[in-house]
Amino acid sequence: MEEIIELEKAVDVAVDMHRLAIQMTKPGCYEYQISNAMQHFAQDQGMSFSYPPIVTKRGEILHNHMQFHQVHEGDLLLNDSGVETSLGYASDLTRTFPVGKRFTSLQEEIYQVVLHAFKSAEQLLSPGIRFKDIHLKACEALVEGLIQVGFMKGNSQDAVANHAHTLFFQCGLGHLLGLDVHDMEDLGEQYVGYSTSEPKDTKTFGLKSLRLGKELEAGNVLTVEPGIYLIPELTQLWEQQNLHRDFVNYDFLKKHLDFGGIRIEDNYLIAENGYRRLGKYLAREVQEIYSLKDNAID
């Protein structure tokens, strides 16, 4: 229980830090200004970043730590950042929001797709279920939404079974969290996130980047972080290789390759009968984000 209290301290400060970022971001500012303000806020609370933050309008570049862009009306900003307490316990949150007051219509559509996948995964968290299965259910939810928007077609289960969704979601749904933002992974995620009876898939694109796949147990602390990332180079490569044309609507997709990326992430404790989201609530509904934007910090 003492560890959970410490983890929630880290989440609470990160939530306030993310609110600050949403409210201060406006057209004309620079990514590094947002990152610097968050670092200043965390240090004022006696904490520090738990990992180098990702604060970028190029959200399609995974683990992008460059922060030199000026942001403009119509851009999305992806903020993946957390803090650690003096005892080393870490938080890891992500929100994606408009630089201006509102999303564009397509941005809002895709955001709602990611949010639906996020909620679909969240409600499955419980002891006894394999995290890999939650990951795959989230992938199906993403595909269902991408079909409605027009980026994909066909049957969502078939698309995921054939790994066609990995054009848009290349990474895993989440990872363990604790005294490190990727807890204990220095020992090897194949040993920490997987069991010997169900080893990690190290070859399949998408699954090989899933850091956690084993059956969940009460007391586990983890992240849930689905996303959609439109990567022009990957799209071009797949189209040249004629991959998954039964599932990918390349003609429509190529009109929107400047979209970027969207991710939503929260931190959870697996309880005896389900889950508990750690720490204070951070806006994730579209209207909640708009409310924060309407109360912007000058």
PDB file of C-alpha atoms in Angstrom:
ATOM      1  CA  MET A   1       0.000   0.000   0.000  1.00  0.00           C
ATOM      2  CA  GLU A   2       2.888   2.372   0.725  1.00  0.00           C
ATOM      3  CA  GLU A   3       4.115   1.882  -2.841  1.00  0.00           C
ATOM      4  CA  ILE A   4       0.678   2.632  -4.293  1.00  0.00           C
ATOM      5  CA  ILE A   5       0.490   5.837  -2.250  1.00  0.00           C
ATOM      6  CA  GLU A   6       3.864   6.871  -3.657  1.00  0.00           C
ATOM      7  CA  LEU A   7       2.821   6.010  -7.214  1.00  0.00           C
ATOM      8  CA  GLU A   8      -0.343   8.069  -6.841  1.00  0.00           C
ATOM      9  CA  LYS A   9       1.735  11.041  -5.688  1.00  0.00           C
ATOM     10  CA  ALA A  10       3.653  10.776  -8.955  1.00  0.00           C
ATOM     11  CA  VAL A  11       0.457  10.501 -10.992  1.00  0.00           C
ATOM     12  CA  ASP A  12      -1.177  13.471  -9.229  1.00  0.00           C
ATOM     13  CA  VAL A  13       1.736  15.785 -10.008  1.00  0.00           C
ATOM     14  CA  ALA A  14       1.873  14.521 -13.590  1.00  0.00           C
ATOM     15  CA  VAL A  15      -1.851  15.227 -14.003  1.00  0.00           C
ATOM     16  CA  ASP A  16      -1.386  18.842 -12.908  1.00  0.00           C
ATOM     17  CA  MET A  17       1.671  19.073 -15.167  1.00  0.00           C
ATOM     18  CA  HIS A  18      -0.355  17.857 -18.161  1.00  0.00           C
ATOM     19  CA  ARG A  19      -3.159  20.305 -17.408  1.00  0.00           C
ATOM     20  CA  LEU A  20      -0.590  23.084 -17.426  1.00  0.00           C
ATOM     21  CA  ALA A  21       0.707  21.910 -20.811  1.00  0.00           C
ATOM     22  CA  ILE A  22      -2.785  21.821 -22.352  1.00  0.00           C
ATOM     23  CA  GLN A  23      -3.646  25.278 -21.073  1.00  0.00           C
ATOM     24  CA  MET A  24      -0.391  26.987 -22.032  1.00  0.00           C
ATOM     25  CA  THR A  25      -0.073  25.515 -25.536  1.00  0.00           C
ATOM     26  CA  LYS A  26      -1.159  27.967 -28.213  1.00  0.00           C
ATOM     27  CA  PRO A  27      -0.214  28.869 -31.784  1.00  0.00           C
ATOM     28  CA  GLY A  28       3.240  30.417 -32.005  1.00  0.00           C
ATOM     29  CA  CYS A  29       4.875  28.764 -29.008  1.00  0.00           C
ATOM     30  CA  TYR A  30       7.638  26.164 -29.208  1.00  0.00           C
ATOM     31  CA  GLU A  31       7.666  22.568 -28.042  1.00  0.00           C
ATOM     32  CA  TYR A  32      10.617  23.207 -25.730  1.00  0.00           C
ATOM     33  CA  GLN A  33       8.732  26.007 -23.973  1.00  0.00           C
ATOM     34  CA  ILE A  34       6.010  23.548 -22.994  1.00  0.00           C
ATOM     35  CA  SER A  35       8.567  20.962 -21.873  1.00  0.00           C
ATOM     36  CA  ASN A  36      10.522  23.532 -19.860  1.00  0.00           C
ATOM     37  CA  ALA A  37       7.374  24.756 -18.102  1.00  0.00           C
ATOM     38  CA  MET A  38       6.485  21.185 -17.132  1.00  0.00           C
ATOM     39  CA  GLN A  39       9.971  20.529 -15.777  1.00  0.00           C
ATOM     40  CA  HIS A  40       9.828  23.732 -13.737  1.00  0.00           C
ATOM     41  CA  PHE A  41       6.418  22.719 -12.350  1.00  0.00           C
ATOM     42  CA  ALA A  42       7.602  19.215 -11.416  1.00  0.00           C
ATOM     43  CA  GLN A  43      10.696  20.506  -9.662  1.00  0.00           C
ATOM     44  CA  ASP A  44       8.574  22.978  -7.710  1.00  0.00           C
ATOM     45  CA  GLN A  45       6.739  19.915  -6.353  1.00  0.00           C
ATOM     46  CA  GLY A  46      10.026  18.227  -5.397  1.00  0.00           C
ATOM     47  CA  MET A  47       9.915  15.816  -8.337  1.00  0.00           C
ATOM     48  CA  SER A  48      11.687  15.341 -11.652  1.00  0.00           C
ATOM     49  CA  PHE A  49      10.840  13.850 -15.037  1.00  0.00           C
ATOM     50  CA  SER A  50      10.674  10.058 -14.848  1.00  0.00           C
ATOM     51  CA  TYR A  51      11.972   9.827 -18.442  1.00  0.00           C
ATOM     52  CA  PRO A  52      12.877  12.254 -21.237  1.00  0.00           C
ATOM     53  CA  PRO A  53       9.465  13.665 -22.197  1.00  0.00           C
ATOM     54  CA  ILE A  54       7.943  13.458 -25.664  1.00  0.00           C
ATOM     55  CA  VAL A  55       6.434  16.873 -26.405  1.00  0.00           C
ATOM     56  CA  THR A  56       5.907  17.094 -30.127  1.00  0.00           C
ATOM     57  CA  LYS A  57       3.655  18.021 -33.013  1.00  0.00           C
ATOM     58  CA  ARG A  58       5.238  15.112 -34.912  1.00  0.00           C
ATOM     59  CA  GLY A  59       3.409  12.483 -32.911  1.00  0.00           C
ATOM     60  CA  GLU A  60       3.774   9.903 -35.665  1.00  0.00           C
ATOM     61  CA  ILE A  61       7.486   9.646 -34.792  1.00  0.00           C
ATOM     62  CA  LEU A  62       7.494   7.216 -31.878  1.00  0.00           C
ATOM     63  CA  HIS A  63       9.786   8.160 -28.969  1.00  0.00           C
ATOM     64  CA  ASN A  64      10.491  11.529 -30.553  1.00  0.00           C
ATOM     65  CA  HIS A  65      12.509  13.620 -28.089  1.00  0.00           C
ATOM     66  CA  MET A  66      13.235  16.543 -30.428  1.00  0.00           C
ATOM     67  CA  GLN A  67      11.543  19.714 -29.195  1.00  0.00           C
ATOM     68  CA  PHE A  68      12.497  22.515 -31.565  1.00  0.00           C
ATOM     69  CA  HIS A  69       9.288  22.963 -33.612  1.00  0.00           C
ATOM     70  CA  GLN A  70       7.089  25.998 -33.415  1.00  0.00           C
ATOM     71  CA  VAL A  71       3.444  24.931 -33.222  1.00  0.00           C
ATOM     72  CA  HIS A  72       0.629  26.436 -35.246  1.00  0.00           C
ATOM     73  CA  GLU A  73      -3.151  26.538 -35.504  1.00  0.00           C
ATOM     74  CA  GLY A  74      -4.327  23.161 -36.825  1.00  0.00           C
ATOM     75  CA  ASP A  75      -1.423  21.200 -35.294  1.00  0.00           C
ATOM     76  CA  LEU A  76      -1.816  18.440 -32.756  1.00  0.00           C
ATOM     77  CA  LEU A  77       0.515  18.271 -29.775  1.00  0.00           C
ATOM     78  CA  LEU A  78       1.340  14.881 -28.280  1.00  0.00           C
ATOM     79  CA  ASN A  79       2.604  15.125 -24.692  1.00  0.00           C
ATOM     80  CA  ASP A  80       3.988  11.881 -23.219  1.00  0.00           C
ATOM     81  CA  SER A  81       5.541  12.766 -19.861  1.00  0.00           C
ATOM     82  CA  GLY A  82       5.605  11.723 -16.231  1.00  0.00           C
ATOM     83  CA  VAL A  83       7.432  12.393 -13.000  1.00  0.00           C
ATOM     84  CA  GLU A  84       9.109  10.396 -10.265  1.00  0.00           C
ATOM     85  CA  THR A  85       9.005  10.949  -6.535  1.00  0.00           C
ATOM     86  CA  SER A  86      12.065  11.314  -4.303  1.00  0.00           C
ATOM     87  CA  LEU A  87      11.775   7.573  -3.649  1.00  0.00           C
ATOM     88  CA  GLY A  88      11.888   6.837  -7.378  1.00  0.00           C
ATOM     89  CA  TYR A  89       8.284   5.807  -8.054  1.00  0.00           C
ATOM     90  CA  ALA A  90       7.209   6.844 -11.540  1.00  0.00           C
ATOM     91  CA  SER A  91       4.163   7.996 -13.479  1.00  0.00           C
ATOM     92  CA  ASP A  92       3.689   7.916 -17.248  1.00  0.00           C
ATOM     93  CA  LEU A  93       0.799   9.809 -18.892  1.00  0.00           C
ATOM     94  CA  THR A  94       0.014  10.853 -22.452  1.00  0.00           C
ATOM     95  CA  ARG A  95      -2.522  13.277 -23.860  1.00  0.00           C
ATOM     96  CA  THR A  96      -2.890  14.575 -27.402  1.00  0.00           C
ATOM     97  CA  PHE A  97      -4.688  17.863 -27.903  1.00  0.00           C
ATOM     98  CA  PRO A  98      -5.118  20.690 -30.396  1.00  0.00           C
ATOM     99  CA  VAL A  99      -2.651  23.565 -30.383  1.00  0.00           C
ATOM    100  CA  GLY A 100      -5.539  25.923 -31.043  1.00  0.00           C
ATOM    101  CA  LYS A 101      -8.902  25.911 -29.285  1.00  0.00           C
ATOM    102  CA  ARG A 102     -10.394  22.952 -31.161  1.00  0.00           C
ATOM    103  CA  PHE A 103      -9.535  19.811 -33.124  1.00  0.00           C
ATOM    104  CA  THR A 104     -10.190  19.782 -36.856  1.00  0.00           C
ATOM    105  CA  SER A 105     -13.074  17.487 -37.821  1.00  0.00           C
ATOM    106  CA  LEU A 106     -10.704  14.666 -38.875  1.00  0.00           C
ATOM    107  CA  GLN A 107      -8.561  15.097 -35.754  1.00  0.00           C
ATOM    108  CA  GLU A 108     -11.648  14.825 -33.569  1.00  0.00           C
ATOM    109  CA  GLU A 109     -12.826  11.723 -35.443  1.00  0.00           C
ATOM    110  CA  ILE A 110      -9.480   9.975 -35.015  1.00  0.00           C
ATOM    111  CA  TYR A 111      -9.224  11.101 -31.403  1.00  0.00           C
ATOM    112  CA  GLN A 112     -12.594   9.493 -30.685  1.00  0.00           C
ATOM    113  CA  VAL A 113     -11.390   6.263 -32.317  1.00  0.00           C
ATOM    114  CA  VAL A 114      -8.358   6.164 -30.019  1.00  0.00           C
ATOM    115  CA  LEU A 115     -10.462   7.078 -26.984  1.00  0.00           C
ATOM    116  CA  HIS A 116     -12.923   4.262 -27.742  1.00  0.00           C
ATOM    117  CA  ALA A 117     -10.045   1.765 -28.016  1.00  0.00           C
ATOM    118  CA  PHE A 118      -8.619   3.134 -24.768  1.00  0.00           C
ATOM    119  CA  LYS A 119     -11.900   2.623 -22.929  1.00  0.00           C
ATOM    120  CA  SER A 120     -12.345  -0.835 -24.483  1.00  0.00           C
ATOM    121  CA  ALA A 121      -8.966  -1.875 -23.096  1.00  0.00           C
ATOM    122  CA  GLU A 122      -9.506  -0.178 -19.735  1.00  0.00           C
ATOM    123  CA  GLN A 123     -12.717  -2.075 -18.983  1.00  0.00           C
ATOM    124  CA  LEU A 124     -11.011  -5.434 -19.615  1.00  0.00           C
ATOM    125  CA  LEU A 125      -8.321  -4.915 -16.967  1.00  0.00           C
ATOM    126  CA  SER A 126      -8.650  -7.624 -14.306  1.00  0.00           C
ATOM    127  CA  PRO A 127      -6.696 -10.503 -12.765  1.00  0.00           C
ATOM    128  CA  GLY A 128      -6.515 -13.617 -14.904  1.00  0.00           C
ATOM    129  CA  ILE A 129      -6.726 -12.006 -18.350  1.00  0.00           C
ATOM    130  CA  ARG A 130      -3.688 -11.948 -20.610  1.00  0.00           C
ATOM    131  CA  PHE A 131      -2.583  -8.431 -21.418  1.00  0.00           C
ATOM    132  CA  LYS A 132      -1.839  -9.634 -24.959  1.00  0.00           C
ATOM    133  CA  ASP A 133      -5.552 -10.394 -25.360  1.00  0.00           C
ATOM    134  CA  ILE A 134      -6.456  -6.885 -24.143  1.00  0.00           C
ATOM    135  CA  HIS A 135      -3.955  -5.499 -26.656  1.00  0.00           C
ATOM    136  CA  LEU A 136      -5.607  -7.412 -29.497  1.00  0.00           C
ATOM    137  CA  LYS A 137      -9.106  -6.282 -28.448  1.00  0.00           C
ATOM    138  CA  ALA A 138      -7.878  -2.686 -28.451  1.00  0.00           C
ATOM    139  CA  CYS A 139      -6.446  -3.241 -31.923  1.00  0.00           C
ATOM    140  CA  GLU A 140      -9.837  -4.487 -33.140  1.00  0.00           C
ATOM    141  CA  ALA A 141     -11.494  -1.389 -31.697  1.00  0.00           C
ATOM    142  CA  LEU A 142      -8.955   0.810 -33.493  1.00  0.00           C
ATOM    143  CA  VAL A 143      -9.628  -0.970 -36.796  1.00  0.00           C
ATOM    144  CA  GLU A 144     -13.397  -0.648 -36.389  1.00  0.00           C
ATOM    145  CA  GLY A 145     -12.972   3.087 -36.001  1.00  0.00           C
ATOM    146  CA  LEU A 146     -10.512   3.358 -38.873  1.00  0.00           C
ATOM    147  CA  ILE A 147     -13.006   1.567 -41.117  1.00  0.00           C
ATOM    148  CA  GLN A 148     -15.690   4.106 -40.194  1.00  0.00           C
ATOM    149  CA  VAL A 149     -13.333   7.009 -40.916  1.00  0.00           C
ATOM    150  CA  GLY A 150     -12.244   5.483 -44.235  1.00  0.00           C
ATOM    151  CA  PHE A 151      -8.611   4.535 -43.672  1.00  0.00           C
ATOM    152  CA  MET A 152      -9.329   0.799 -43.522  1.00  0.00           C
ATOM    153  CA  LYS A 153     -11.917  -1.646 -44.883  1.00  0.00           C
ATOM    154  CA  GLY A 154     -13.049  -5.225 -44.487  1.00  0.00           C
ATOM    155  CA  ASN A 155     -13.532  -7.142 -41.241  1.00  0.00           C
ATOM    156  CA  SER A 156     -11.768  -5.827 -38.119  1.00  0.00           C
ATOM    157  CA  GLN A 157     -11.004  -9.269 -36.652  1.00  0.00           C
ATOM    158  CA  ASP A 158      -9.549 -10.477 -39.941  1.00  0.00           C
ATOM    159  CA  ALA A 159      -7.494  -7.287 -40.250  1.00  0.00           C
ATOM    160  CA  VAL A 160      -5.967  -7.761 -36.794  1.00  0.00           C
ATOM    161  CA  ALA A 161      -5.377 -11.480 -37.362  1.00  0.00           C
ATOM    162  CA  ASN A 162      -3.394 -10.518 -40.474  1.00  0.00           C
ATOM    163  CA  HIS A 163      -1.612  -7.659 -38.617  1.00  0.00           C
ATOM    164  CA  ALA A 164      -2.899  -5.065 -41.102  1.00  0.00           C
ATOM    165  CA  HIS A 165      -3.630  -2.691 -38.212  1.00  0.00           C
ATOM    166  CA  THR A 166       0.099  -2.291 -37.565  1.00  0.00           C
ATOM    167  CA  LEU A 167       0.301   0.272 -40.355  1.00  0.00           C
ATOM    168  CA  PHE A 168      -1.479   2.568 -37.865  1.00  0.00           C
ATOM    169  CA  PHE A 169      -0.561   1.062 -34.469  1.00  0.00           C
ATOM    170  CA  GLN A 170       3.007  -0.198 -34.569  1.00  0.00           C
ATOM    171  CA  CYS A 171       3.710  -0.525 -30.844  1.00  0.00           C
ATOM    172  CA  GLY A 172       2.253  -2.245 -27.796  1.00  0.00           C
ATOM    173  CA  LEU A 173      -0.704  -1.291 -25.632  1.00  0.00           C
ATOM    174  CA  GLY A 174       1.281  -0.793 -22.433  1.00  0.00           C
ATOM    175  CA  HIS A 175       3.947  -1.884 -19.957  1.00  0.00           C
ATOM    176  CA  LEU A 176       4.583  -2.435 -16.281  1.00  0.00           C
ATOM    177  CA  LEU A 177       5.205   0.626 -14.115  1.00  0.00           C
ATOM    178  CA  GLY A 178       6.816   1.119 -10.719  1.00  0.00           C
ATOM    179  CA  LEU A 179      10.287   2.118  -9.586  1.00  0.00           C
ATOM    180  CA  ASP A 180      11.051   2.711 -13.247  1.00  0.00           C
ATOM    181  CA  VAL A 181       8.747   3.887 -15.978  1.00  0.00           C
ATOM    182  CA  HIS A 182       9.330   0.484 -17.629  1.00  0.00           C
ATOM    183  CA  ASP A 183       9.578  -1.422 -14.389  1.00  0.00           C
ATOM    184  CA  MET A 184      12.273  -4.101 -14.181  1.00  0.00           C
ATOM    185  CA  GLU A 185      12.781  -4.242 -17.952  1.00  0.00           C
ATOM    186  CA  ASP A 186      16.556  -4.013 -17.561  1.00  0.00           C
ATOM    187  CA  LEU A 187      16.205  -7.679 -16.640  1.00  0.00           C
ATOM    188  CA  GLY A 188      14.689  -8.250 -20.077  1.00  0.00           C
ATOM    189  CA  GLU A 189      11.052  -7.623 -20.954  1.00  0.00           C
ATOM    190  CA  GLN A 190      10.758 -11.202 -22.220  1.00  0.00           C
ATOM    191  CA  TYR A 191      11.273 -12.287 -18.604  1.00  0.00           C
ATOM    192  CA  VAL A 192       9.322  -9.503 -16.903  1.00  0.00           C
ATOM    193  CA  GLY A 193       6.378  -9.038 -19.238  1.00  0.00           C
ATOM    194  CA  TYR A 194       5.966 -12.646 -20.338  1.00  0.00           C
ATOM    195  CA  SER A 195       5.909 -16.135 -18.835  1.00  0.00           C
ATOM    196  CA  THR A 196       8.051 -19.080 -19.905  1.00  0.00           C
ATOM    197  CA  SER A 197       4.893 -20.923 -20.982  1.00  0.00           C
ATOM    198  CA  GLU A 198       3.847 -18.037 -23.246  1.00  0.00           C
ATOM    199  CA  PRO A 199       7.052 -16.407 -24.500  1.00  0.00           C
ATOM    200  CA  LYS A 200       7.276 -13.036 -26.192  1.00  0.00           C
ATOM    201  CA  ASP A 201       6.745 -12.882 -29.958  1.00  0.00           C
ATOM    202  CA  THR A 202      10.002 -11.296 -31.082  1.00  0.00           C
ATOM    203  CA  LYS A 203       9.382 -11.419 -34.832  1.00  0.00           C
ATOM    204  CA  THR A 204       5.870 -10.215 -35.714  1.00  0.00           C
ATOM    205  CA  PHE A 205       5.682  -6.501 -36.492  1.00  0.00           C
ATOM    206  CA  GLY A 206       3.576  -4.906 -33.781  1.00  0.00           C
ATOM    207  CA  LEU A 207       3.548  -7.814 -31.356  1.00  0.00           C
ATOM    208  CA  LYS A 208       7.322  -7.726 -31.010  1.00  0.00           C
ATOM    209  CA  SER A 209       6.916  -4.227 -29.539  1.00  0.00           C
ATOM    210  CA  LEU A 210       4.343  -5.324 -26.930  1.00  0.00           C
ATOM    211  CA  ARG A 211       6.321  -5.101 -23.672  1.00  0.00           C
ATOM    212  CA  LEU A 212       3.668  -6.834 -21.548  1.00  0.00           C
ATOM    213  CA  GLY A 213       1.701  -9.898 -22.604  1.00  0.00           C
ATOM    214  CA  LYS A 214       1.323 -12.215 -19.621  1.00  0.00           C
ATOM    215  CA  GLU A 215      -1.713 -12.908 -17.473  1.00  0.00           C
ATOM    216  CA  LEU A 216      -2.405 -10.018 -15.131  1.00  0.00           C
ATOM    217  CA  GLU A 217      -2.322 -10.439 -11.350  1.00  0.00           C
ATOM    218  CA  ALA A 218      -3.732  -8.354  -8.521  1.00  0.00           C
ATOM    219  CA  GLY A 219      -1.099  -5.835  -7.486  1.00  0.00           C
ATOM    220  CA  ASN A 220       0.296  -5.284 -10.980  1.00  0.00           C
ATOM    221  CA  VAL A 221       0.736  -1.624 -11.979  1.00  0.00           C
ATOM    222  CA  LEU A 222       0.727  -0.838 -15.677  1.00  0.00           C
ATOM    223  CA  THR A 223      -0.024   1.625 -18.442  1.00  0.00           C
ATOM    224  CA  VAL A 224      -2.709   1.533 -21.142  1.00  0.00           C
ATOM    225  CA  GLU A 225      -1.785   3.604 -24.193  1.00  0.00           C
ATOM    226  CA  PRO A 226      -3.383   2.903 -27.575  1.00  0.00           C
ATOM    227  CA  GLY A 227      -2.616   5.204 -30.459  1.00  0.00           C
ATOM    228  CA  ILE A 228      -2.920   5.867 -34.161  1.00  0.00           C
ATOM    229  CA  TYR A 229       0.168   6.996 -36.056  1.00  0.00           C
ATOM    230  CA  LEU A 230       0.185   7.905 -39.756  1.00  0.00           C
ATOM    231  CA  ILE A 231       3.775   7.369 -40.887  1.00  0.00           C
ATOM    232  CA  PRO A 232       4.327   8.451 -44.517  1.00  0.00           C
ATOM    233  CA  GLU A 233       7.458   6.338 -45.044  1.00  0.00           C
ATOM    234  CA  LEU A 234       5.802   3.170 -43.726  1.00  0.00           C
ATOM    235  CA  THR A 235       2.694   3.791 -45.825  1.00  0.00           C
ATOM    236  CA  GLN A 236       4.814   4.234 -48.948  1.00  0.00           C
ATOM    237  CA  LEU A 237       6.754   1.039 -48.184  1.00  0.00           C
ATOM    238  CA  TRP A 238       3.612  -1.035 -47.637  1.00  0.00           C
ATOM    239  CA  GLU A 239       1.959   0.271 -50.777  1.00  0.00           C
ATOM    240  CA  GLN A 240       5.077  -0.465 -52.850  1.00  0.00           C
ATOM    241  CA  GLN A 241       5.090  -3.991 -51.428  1.00  0.00           C
ATOM    242  CA  ASN A 242       1.374  -4.342 -52.144  1.00  0.00           C
ATOM    243  CA  LEU A 243       0.637  -5.238 -48.526  1.00  0.00           C
ATOM    244  CA  HIS A 244      -2.862  -5.672 -47.096  1.00  0.00           C
ATOM    245  CA  ARG A 245      -4.802  -4.023 -49.897  1.00  0.00           C
ATOM    246  CA  ASP A 246      -7.849  -5.954 -48.711  1.00  0.00           C
ATOM    247  CA  PHE A 247      -7.760  -3.943 -45.488  1.00  0.00           C
ATOM    248  CA  VAL A 248      -6.008  -0.616 -46.212  1.00  0.00           C
ATOM    249  CA  ASN A 249      -7.644   2.139 -48.252  1.00  0.00           C
ATOM    250  CA  TYR A 250      -4.427   3.584 -49.649  1.00  0.00           C
ATOM    251  CA  ASP A 251      -6.119   6.152 -51.901  1.00  0.00           C
ATOM    252  CA  PHE A 252      -7.873   7.799 -48.946  1.00  0.00           C
ATOM    253  CA  LEU A 253      -4.921   7.358 -46.593  1.00  0.00           C
ATOM    254  CA  LYS A 254      -2.459   9.109 -48.911  1.00  0.00           C
ATOM    255  CA  LYS A 255      -4.555  12.287 -48.753  1.00  0.00           C
ATOM    256  CA  HIS A 256      -3.882  12.564 -45.006  1.00  0.00           C
ATOM    257  CA  LEU A 257      -0.257  11.562 -44.511  1.00  0.00           C
ATOM    258  CA  ASP A 258       0.496  14.869 -42.774  1.00  0.00           C
ATOM    259  CA  PHE A 259      -1.912  13.970 -39.946  1.00  0.00           C
ATOM    260  CA  GLY A 260       0.667  13.000 -37.285  1.00  0.00           C
ATOM    261  CA  GLY A 261      -0.240  10.805 -34.342  1.00  0.00           C
ATOM    262  CA  ILE A 262      -2.590  10.512 -31.364  1.00  0.00           C
ATOM    263  CA  ARG A 263      -2.007   8.607 -28.119  1.00  0.00           C
ATOM    264  CA  ILE A 264      -3.921   8.518 -24.816  1.00  0.00           C
ATOM    265  CA  GLU A 265      -2.341   6.958 -21.717  1.00  0.00           C
ATOM    266  CA  ASP A 266      -3.236   6.449 -18.068  1.00  0.00           C
ATOM    267  CA  ASN A 267      -1.811   4.342 -15.215  1.00  0.00           C
ATOM    268  CA  TYR A 268      -3.625   1.482 -13.464  1.00  0.00           C
ATOM    269  CA  LEU A 269      -3.490  -0.872 -10.515  1.00  0.00           C
ATOM    270  CA  ILE A 270      -4.910  -4.361 -11.035  1.00  0.00           C
ATOM    271  CA  ALA A 271      -7.237  -4.988  -8.108  1.00  0.00           C
ATOM    272  CA  GLU A 272      -8.738  -8.242  -6.799  1.00  0.00           C
ATOM    273  CA  ASN A 273     -11.899  -7.619  -8.821  1.00  0.00           C
ATOM    274  CA  GLY A 274     -10.928  -5.427 -11.751  1.00  0.00           C
ATOM    275  CA  TYR A 275      -8.791  -2.305 -11.789  1.00  0.00           C
ATOM    276  CA  ARG A 276      -8.264   1.105 -10.272  1.00  0.00           C
ATOM    277  CA  ARG A 277      -7.011   4.071 -12.248  1.00  0.00           C
ATOM    278  CA  LEU A 278      -4.205   5.670 -10.261  1.00  0.00           C
ATOM    279  CA  GLY A 279      -4.240   9.281  -9.151  1.00  0.00           C
ATOM    280  CA  LYS A 280      -6.348  12.250 -10.085  1.00  0.00           C
ATOM    281  CA  TYR A 281      -8.433  12.304 -13.232  1.00  0.00           C
ATOM    282  CA  LEU A 282      -6.897  13.938 -16.293  1.00  0.00           C
ATOM    283  CA  ALA A 283      -9.230  15.251 -18.998  1.00  0.00           C
ATOM    284  CA  ARG A 284      -9.630  12.803 -21.840  1.00  0.00           C
ATOM    285  CA  GLU A 285     -13.076  13.484 -23.311  1.00  0.00           C
ATOM    286  CA  VAL A 286     -13.093  15.971 -26.185  1.00  0.00           C
ATOM    287  CA  GLN A 287     -15.310  18.465 -24.384  1.00  0.00           C
ATOM    288  CA  GLU A 288     -13.134  18.223 -21.250  1.00  0.00           C
ATOM    289  CA  ILE A 289     -10.076  19.109 -23.316  1.00  0.00           C
ATOM    290  CA  TYR A 290     -11.967  21.994 -24.915  1.00  0.00           C
ATOM    291  CA  SER A 291     -12.887  23.265 -21.457  1.00  0.00           C
ATOM    292  CA  LEU A 292      -9.208  23.357 -20.480  1.00  0.00           C
ATOM    293  CA  LYS A 293      -8.372  25.131 -23.738  1.00  0.00           C
ATOM    294  CA  ASP A 294     -11.071  27.709 -23.055  1.00  0.00           C
ATOM    295  CA  ASN A 295      -9.344  28.475 -19.752  1.00  0.00           C
ATOM    296  CA  ALA A 296      -5.937  28.902 -21.364  1.00  0.00           C
ATOM    297  CA  ILE A 297      -2.979  30.433 -19.532  1.00  0.00           C
ATOM    298  CA  ASP A 298      -1.723  33.600 -21.216  1.00  0.00           C
TER     299      ASP A 298
END
